[in-house]
mmCIF file of C-alpha atoms in Angstrom:
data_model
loop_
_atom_site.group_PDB
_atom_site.id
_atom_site.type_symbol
_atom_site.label_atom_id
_atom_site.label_comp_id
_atom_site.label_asym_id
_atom_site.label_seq_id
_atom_site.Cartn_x
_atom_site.Cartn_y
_atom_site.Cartn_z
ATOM 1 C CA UNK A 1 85.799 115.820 77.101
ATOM 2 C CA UNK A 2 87.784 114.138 79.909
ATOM 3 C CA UNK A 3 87.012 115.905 83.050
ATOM 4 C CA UNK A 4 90.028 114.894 85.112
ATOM 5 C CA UNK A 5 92.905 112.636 84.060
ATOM 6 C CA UNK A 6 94.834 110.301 86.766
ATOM 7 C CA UNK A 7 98.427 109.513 85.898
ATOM 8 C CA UNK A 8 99.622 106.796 88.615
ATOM 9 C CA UNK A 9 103.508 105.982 89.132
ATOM 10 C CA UNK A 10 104.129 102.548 90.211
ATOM 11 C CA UNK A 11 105.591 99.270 90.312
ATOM 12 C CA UNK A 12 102.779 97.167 89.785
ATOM 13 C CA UNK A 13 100.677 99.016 86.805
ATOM 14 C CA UNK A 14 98.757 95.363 86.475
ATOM 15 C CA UNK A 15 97.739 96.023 90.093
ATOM 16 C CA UNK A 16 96.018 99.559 89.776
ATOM 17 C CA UNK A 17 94.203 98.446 86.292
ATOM 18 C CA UNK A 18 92.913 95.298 87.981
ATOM 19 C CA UNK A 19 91.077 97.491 90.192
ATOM 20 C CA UNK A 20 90.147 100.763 88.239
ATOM 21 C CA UNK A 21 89.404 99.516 84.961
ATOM 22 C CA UNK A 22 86.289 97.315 86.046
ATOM 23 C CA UNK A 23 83.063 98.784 87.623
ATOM 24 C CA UNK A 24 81.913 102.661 88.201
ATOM 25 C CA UNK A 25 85.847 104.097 87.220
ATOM 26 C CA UNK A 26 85.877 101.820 84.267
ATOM 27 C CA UNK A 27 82.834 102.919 83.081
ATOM 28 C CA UNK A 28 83.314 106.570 83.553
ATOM 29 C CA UNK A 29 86.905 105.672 81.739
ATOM 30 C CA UNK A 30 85.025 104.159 78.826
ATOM 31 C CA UNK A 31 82.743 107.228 78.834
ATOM 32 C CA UNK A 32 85.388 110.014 78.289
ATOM 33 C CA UNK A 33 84.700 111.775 81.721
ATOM 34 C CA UNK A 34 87.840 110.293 83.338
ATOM 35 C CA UNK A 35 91.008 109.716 81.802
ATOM 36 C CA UNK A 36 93.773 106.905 84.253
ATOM 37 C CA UNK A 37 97.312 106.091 82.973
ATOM 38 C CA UNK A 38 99.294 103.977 84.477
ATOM 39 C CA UNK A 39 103.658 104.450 84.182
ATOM 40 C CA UNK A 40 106.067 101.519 85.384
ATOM 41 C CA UNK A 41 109.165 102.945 87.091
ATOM 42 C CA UNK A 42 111.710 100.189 85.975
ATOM 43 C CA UNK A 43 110.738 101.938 82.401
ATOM 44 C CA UNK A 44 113.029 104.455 83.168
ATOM 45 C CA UNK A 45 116.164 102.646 84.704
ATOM 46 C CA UNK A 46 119.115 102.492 82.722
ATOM 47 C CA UNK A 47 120.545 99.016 83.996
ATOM 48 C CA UNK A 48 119.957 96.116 82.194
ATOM 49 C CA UNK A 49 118.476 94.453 85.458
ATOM 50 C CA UNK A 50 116.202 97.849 85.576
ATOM 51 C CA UNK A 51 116.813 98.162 89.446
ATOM 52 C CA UNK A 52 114.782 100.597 91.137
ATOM 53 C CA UNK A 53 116.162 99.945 94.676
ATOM 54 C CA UNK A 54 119.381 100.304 96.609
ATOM 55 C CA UNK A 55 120.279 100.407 100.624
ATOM 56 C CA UNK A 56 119.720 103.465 102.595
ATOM 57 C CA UNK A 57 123.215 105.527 103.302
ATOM 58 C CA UNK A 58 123.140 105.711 107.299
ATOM 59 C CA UNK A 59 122.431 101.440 107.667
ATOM 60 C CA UNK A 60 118.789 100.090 108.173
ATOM 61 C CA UNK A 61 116.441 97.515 107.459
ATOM 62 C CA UNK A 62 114.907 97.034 103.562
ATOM 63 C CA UNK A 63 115.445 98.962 100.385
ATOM 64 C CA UNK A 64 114.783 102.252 99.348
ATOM 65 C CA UNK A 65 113.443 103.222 95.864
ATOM 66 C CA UNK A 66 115.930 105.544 93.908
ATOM 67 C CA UNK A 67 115.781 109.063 92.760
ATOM 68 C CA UNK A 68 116.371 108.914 89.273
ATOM 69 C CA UNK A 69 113.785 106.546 88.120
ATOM 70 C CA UNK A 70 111.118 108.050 89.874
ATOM 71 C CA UNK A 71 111.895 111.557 88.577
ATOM 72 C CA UNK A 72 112.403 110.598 85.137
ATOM 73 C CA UNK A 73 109.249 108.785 85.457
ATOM 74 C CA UNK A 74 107.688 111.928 86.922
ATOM 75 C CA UNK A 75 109.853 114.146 84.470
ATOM 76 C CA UNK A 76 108.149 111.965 81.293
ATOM 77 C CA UNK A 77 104.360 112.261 83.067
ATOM 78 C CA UNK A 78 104.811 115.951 82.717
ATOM 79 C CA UNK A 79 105.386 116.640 79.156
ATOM 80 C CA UNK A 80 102.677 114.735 78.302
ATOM 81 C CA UNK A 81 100.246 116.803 80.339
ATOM 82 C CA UNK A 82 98.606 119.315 77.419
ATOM 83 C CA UNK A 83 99.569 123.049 78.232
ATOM 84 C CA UNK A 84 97.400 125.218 80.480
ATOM 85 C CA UNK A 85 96.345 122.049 82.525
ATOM 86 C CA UNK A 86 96.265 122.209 86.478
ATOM 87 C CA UNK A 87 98.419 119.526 87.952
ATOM 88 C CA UNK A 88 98.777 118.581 91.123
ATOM 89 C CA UNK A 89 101.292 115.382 92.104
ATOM 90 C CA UNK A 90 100.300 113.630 95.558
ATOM 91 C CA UNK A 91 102.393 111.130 97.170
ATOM 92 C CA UNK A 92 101.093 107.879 98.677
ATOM 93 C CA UNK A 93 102.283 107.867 102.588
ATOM 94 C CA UNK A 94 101.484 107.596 106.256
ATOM 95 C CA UNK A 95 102.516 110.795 106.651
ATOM 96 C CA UNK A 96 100.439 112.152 104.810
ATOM 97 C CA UNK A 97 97.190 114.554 105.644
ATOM 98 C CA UNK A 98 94.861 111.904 106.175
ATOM 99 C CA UNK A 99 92.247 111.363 103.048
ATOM 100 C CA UNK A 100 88.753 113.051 103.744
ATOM 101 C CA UNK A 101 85.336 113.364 101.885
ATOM 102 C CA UNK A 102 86.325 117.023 102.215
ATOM 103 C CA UNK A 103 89.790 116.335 100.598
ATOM 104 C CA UNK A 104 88.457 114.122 97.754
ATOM 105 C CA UNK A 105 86.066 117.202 96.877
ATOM 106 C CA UNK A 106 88.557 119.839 96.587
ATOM 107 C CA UNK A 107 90.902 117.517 94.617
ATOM 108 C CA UNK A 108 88.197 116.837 91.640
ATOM 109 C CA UNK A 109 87.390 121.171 91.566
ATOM 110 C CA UNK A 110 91.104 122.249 91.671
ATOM 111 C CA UNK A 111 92.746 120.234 89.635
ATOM 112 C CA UNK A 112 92.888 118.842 85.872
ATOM 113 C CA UNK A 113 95.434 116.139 86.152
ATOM 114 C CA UNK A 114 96.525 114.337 89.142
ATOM 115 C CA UNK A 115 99.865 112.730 88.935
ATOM 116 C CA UNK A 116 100.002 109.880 92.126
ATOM 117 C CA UNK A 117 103.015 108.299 93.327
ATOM 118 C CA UNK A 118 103.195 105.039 94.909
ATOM 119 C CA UNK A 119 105.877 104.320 96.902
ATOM 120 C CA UNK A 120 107.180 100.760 97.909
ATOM 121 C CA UNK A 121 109.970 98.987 99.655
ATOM 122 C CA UNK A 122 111.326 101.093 102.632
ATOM 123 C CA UNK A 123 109.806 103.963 100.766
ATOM 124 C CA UNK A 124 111.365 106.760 98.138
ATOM 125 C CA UNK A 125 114.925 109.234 98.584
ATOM 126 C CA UNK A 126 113.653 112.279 100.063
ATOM 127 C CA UNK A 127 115.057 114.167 97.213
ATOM 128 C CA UNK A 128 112.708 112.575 94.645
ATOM 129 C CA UNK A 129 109.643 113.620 97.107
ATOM 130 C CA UNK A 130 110.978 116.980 97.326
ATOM 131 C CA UNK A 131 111.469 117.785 93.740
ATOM 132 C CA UNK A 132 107.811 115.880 92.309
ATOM 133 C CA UNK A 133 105.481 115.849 95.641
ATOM 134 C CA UNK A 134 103.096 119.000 95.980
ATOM 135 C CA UNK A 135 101.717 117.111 98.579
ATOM 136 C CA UNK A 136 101.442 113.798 100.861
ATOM 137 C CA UNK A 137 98.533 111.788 101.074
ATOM 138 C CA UNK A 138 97.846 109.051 103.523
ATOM 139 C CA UNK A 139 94.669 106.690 104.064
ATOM 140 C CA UNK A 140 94.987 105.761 107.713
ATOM 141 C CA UNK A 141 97.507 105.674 110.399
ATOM 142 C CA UNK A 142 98.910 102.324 109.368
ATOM 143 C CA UNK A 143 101.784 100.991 106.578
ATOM 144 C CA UNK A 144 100.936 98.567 103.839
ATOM 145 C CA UNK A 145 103.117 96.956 101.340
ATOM 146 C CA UNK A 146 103.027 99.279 98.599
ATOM 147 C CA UNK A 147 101.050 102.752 97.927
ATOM 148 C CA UNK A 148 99.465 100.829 94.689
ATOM 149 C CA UNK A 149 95.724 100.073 96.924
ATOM 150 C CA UNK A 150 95.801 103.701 98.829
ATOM 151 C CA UNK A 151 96.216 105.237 95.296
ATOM 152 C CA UNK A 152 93.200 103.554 93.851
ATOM 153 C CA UNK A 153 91.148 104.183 96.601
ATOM 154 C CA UNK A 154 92.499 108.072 96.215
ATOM 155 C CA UNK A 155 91.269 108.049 92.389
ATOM 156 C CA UNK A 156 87.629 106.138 93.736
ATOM 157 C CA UNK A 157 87.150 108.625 96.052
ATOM 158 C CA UNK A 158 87.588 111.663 93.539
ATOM 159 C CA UNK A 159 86.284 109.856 90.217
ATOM 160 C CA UNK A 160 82.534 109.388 91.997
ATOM 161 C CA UNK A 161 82.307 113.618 92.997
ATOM 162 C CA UNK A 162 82.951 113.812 89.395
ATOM 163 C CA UNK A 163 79.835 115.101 87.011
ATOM 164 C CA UNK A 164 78.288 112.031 85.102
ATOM 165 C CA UNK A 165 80.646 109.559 86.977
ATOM 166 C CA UNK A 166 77.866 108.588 88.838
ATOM 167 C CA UNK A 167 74.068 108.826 87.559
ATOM 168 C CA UNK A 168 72.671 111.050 90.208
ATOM 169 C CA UNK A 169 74.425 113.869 92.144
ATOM 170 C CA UNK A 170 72.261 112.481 95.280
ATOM 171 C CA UNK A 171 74.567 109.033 95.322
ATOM 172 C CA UNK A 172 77.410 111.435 96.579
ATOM 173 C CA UNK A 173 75.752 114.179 98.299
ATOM 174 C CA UNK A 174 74.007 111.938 100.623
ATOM 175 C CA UNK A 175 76.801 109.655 101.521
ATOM 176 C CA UNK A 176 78.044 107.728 104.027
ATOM 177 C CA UNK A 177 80.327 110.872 105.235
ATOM 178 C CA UNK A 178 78.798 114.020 104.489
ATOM 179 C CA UNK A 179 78.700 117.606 105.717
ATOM 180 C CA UNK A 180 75.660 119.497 107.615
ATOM 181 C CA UNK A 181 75.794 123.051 107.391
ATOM 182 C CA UNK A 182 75.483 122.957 111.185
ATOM 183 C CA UNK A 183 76.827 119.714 112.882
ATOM 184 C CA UNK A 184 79.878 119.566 110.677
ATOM 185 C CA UNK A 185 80.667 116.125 109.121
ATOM 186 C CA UNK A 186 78.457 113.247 110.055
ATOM 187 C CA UNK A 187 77.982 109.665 109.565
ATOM 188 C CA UNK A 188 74.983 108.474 106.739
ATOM 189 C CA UNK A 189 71.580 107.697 107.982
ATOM 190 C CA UNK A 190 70.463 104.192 108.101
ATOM 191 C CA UNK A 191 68.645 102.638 105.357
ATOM 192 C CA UNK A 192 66.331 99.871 104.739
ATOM 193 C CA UNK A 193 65.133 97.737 101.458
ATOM 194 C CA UNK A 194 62.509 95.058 101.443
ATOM 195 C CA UNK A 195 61.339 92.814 103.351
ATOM 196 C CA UNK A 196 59.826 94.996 105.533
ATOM 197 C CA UNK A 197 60.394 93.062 108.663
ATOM 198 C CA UNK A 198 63.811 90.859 108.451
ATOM 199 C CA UNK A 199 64.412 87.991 111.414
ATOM 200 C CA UNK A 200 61.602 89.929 114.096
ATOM 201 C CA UNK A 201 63.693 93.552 112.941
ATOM 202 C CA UNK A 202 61.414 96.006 111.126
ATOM 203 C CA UNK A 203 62.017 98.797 108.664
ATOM 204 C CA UNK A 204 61.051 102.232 111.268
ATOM 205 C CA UNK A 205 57.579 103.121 110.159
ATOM 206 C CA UNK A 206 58.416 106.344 109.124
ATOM 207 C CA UNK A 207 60.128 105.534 106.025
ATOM 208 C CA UNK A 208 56.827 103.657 105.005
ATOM 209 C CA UNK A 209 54.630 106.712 105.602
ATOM 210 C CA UNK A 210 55.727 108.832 102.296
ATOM 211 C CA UNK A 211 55.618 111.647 104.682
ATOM 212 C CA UNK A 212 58.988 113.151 103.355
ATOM 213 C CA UNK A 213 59.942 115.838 105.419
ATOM 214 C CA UNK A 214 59.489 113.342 108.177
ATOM 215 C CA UNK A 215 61.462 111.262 106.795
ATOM 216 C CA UNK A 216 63.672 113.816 106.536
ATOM 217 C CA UNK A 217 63.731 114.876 109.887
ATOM 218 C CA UNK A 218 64.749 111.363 110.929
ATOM 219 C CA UNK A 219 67.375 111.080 108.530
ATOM 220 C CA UNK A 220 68.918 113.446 109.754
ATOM 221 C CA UNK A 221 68.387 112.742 113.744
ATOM 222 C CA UNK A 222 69.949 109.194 112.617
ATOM 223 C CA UNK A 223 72.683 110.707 111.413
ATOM 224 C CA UNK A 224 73.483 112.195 114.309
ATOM 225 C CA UNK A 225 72.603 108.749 116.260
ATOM 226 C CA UNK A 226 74.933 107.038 114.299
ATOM 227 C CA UNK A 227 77.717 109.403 113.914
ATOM 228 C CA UNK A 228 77.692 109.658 118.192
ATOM 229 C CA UNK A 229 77.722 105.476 118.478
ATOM 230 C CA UNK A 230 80.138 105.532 115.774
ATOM 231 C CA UNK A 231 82.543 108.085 115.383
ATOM 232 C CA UNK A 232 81.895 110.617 118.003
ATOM 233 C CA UNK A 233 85.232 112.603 116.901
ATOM 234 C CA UNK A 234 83.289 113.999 114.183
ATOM 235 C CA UNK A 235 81.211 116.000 116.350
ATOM 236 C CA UNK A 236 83.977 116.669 118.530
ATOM 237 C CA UNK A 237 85.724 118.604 115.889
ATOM 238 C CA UNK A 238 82.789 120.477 115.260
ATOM 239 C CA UNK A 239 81.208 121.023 119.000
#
């Protein structure tokens, strides 16, 4: 039974399968434990040049992406979703709250189906946001092109805290940004494969010793290492 089921708005549908329907999401799509659909805007125009776009009233540079495909679009989503199913539709935006490990986890608990706009051009009539967004989503305080990229990486980022997405709960709860009970959100410890000594650098000798609360211990002092050289605003939220 599909666990959570991604329905992405867009442009470019070629785009977002390119990227989710190959490695870990493709496999977890083959599996039954995710479920991603893909909807092209223009499929809901009613011109025979399917326009999507039109200039902004007020003047200003670019195009803006019309109201009435977008809701039809979403409008067509919706009675597909089967009854009694959470939904939840995020927009693709810089202005959005900015995607966290923390925000990835509570979207694959609290919701069913996640409906994902991606905006392009100068961006989308207000009105469509307001009627079809339940919230914004951005990935970093910059603009790209198209919200087509920052909505894969929103479905990555949920798929993999997903039971039987990946093999082993530890791939996710030891990640590269996770949360100590007391220090808050920290970077990922350092690790080290073979050979044990690479160019004159050698793998610390405690993670040879099999001495595994040890090991833990410096896991977790790396962490801390690593999230102060690194991203020292981490802490600073917490402390």
């Amino acid at each position: 039974m599909t666990e959570v089921r991604f329905d992405i708005m867009t442009l470019f549908p070629e785009t977002v399968r390119a990227v989710l329907d190959s490695s870990i999401t493709g496999r977890a799509q083959n599996a039954g434990i995710i479920e991603i659909n893909t909807y092209n805007i223009r499929d809901f125009t009613h011109d025979k040049h399917r326009r999507v776009d039109d200039t902004p009233y007020g003047g200003g540079r670019g195009m803006l992406m019309m109201p009435d495909p977008v809701c039809e679009c979403w409008d067509y989503v919706m009675s597909t979703v089967p009854a009694g199913k959470r939904t939840h539709t995020v927009y693709m935006s810089p202005k959005g709250r900015v995607l966290t490990e923390e925000k990835a986890h509570e979207l694959s608990i609290e919701y069913d189906d996640i409906i994902i706009l991606c905006g392009h051009y100068e961006g989308v009539d207000r009105r469509a946001l307001d009627i079809i967004a339940d919230e914004y989503i951005s990935i970093g305080d910059y603009v790209l092109t198209g919200g087509e990229m920052p909505a894969c990486i929103l479905v990555d980022a949920v798929s993999r805290l997903i039971d039987g997405v990946l093999a082993d709960p530890e791939c996710y709860e030891n990640e590269s940004l996770s949360v100590d009970e007391e220090e808050g959100q920290l970077l990922e410890y350092p690790q080290y494969t073979r050979p044990p000594v690479f160019r004159g650098r050698a793998v610390p000798e405690i993670l040879l010793s099999g001495n595994h609360e040890k090991i833990n211990e410096w896991r977790r002092e790396a962490s801390l290492i690593d999230t102060q050289k690194f991203r020292p605003d981490l802490l600073e939220k917490k402390n």
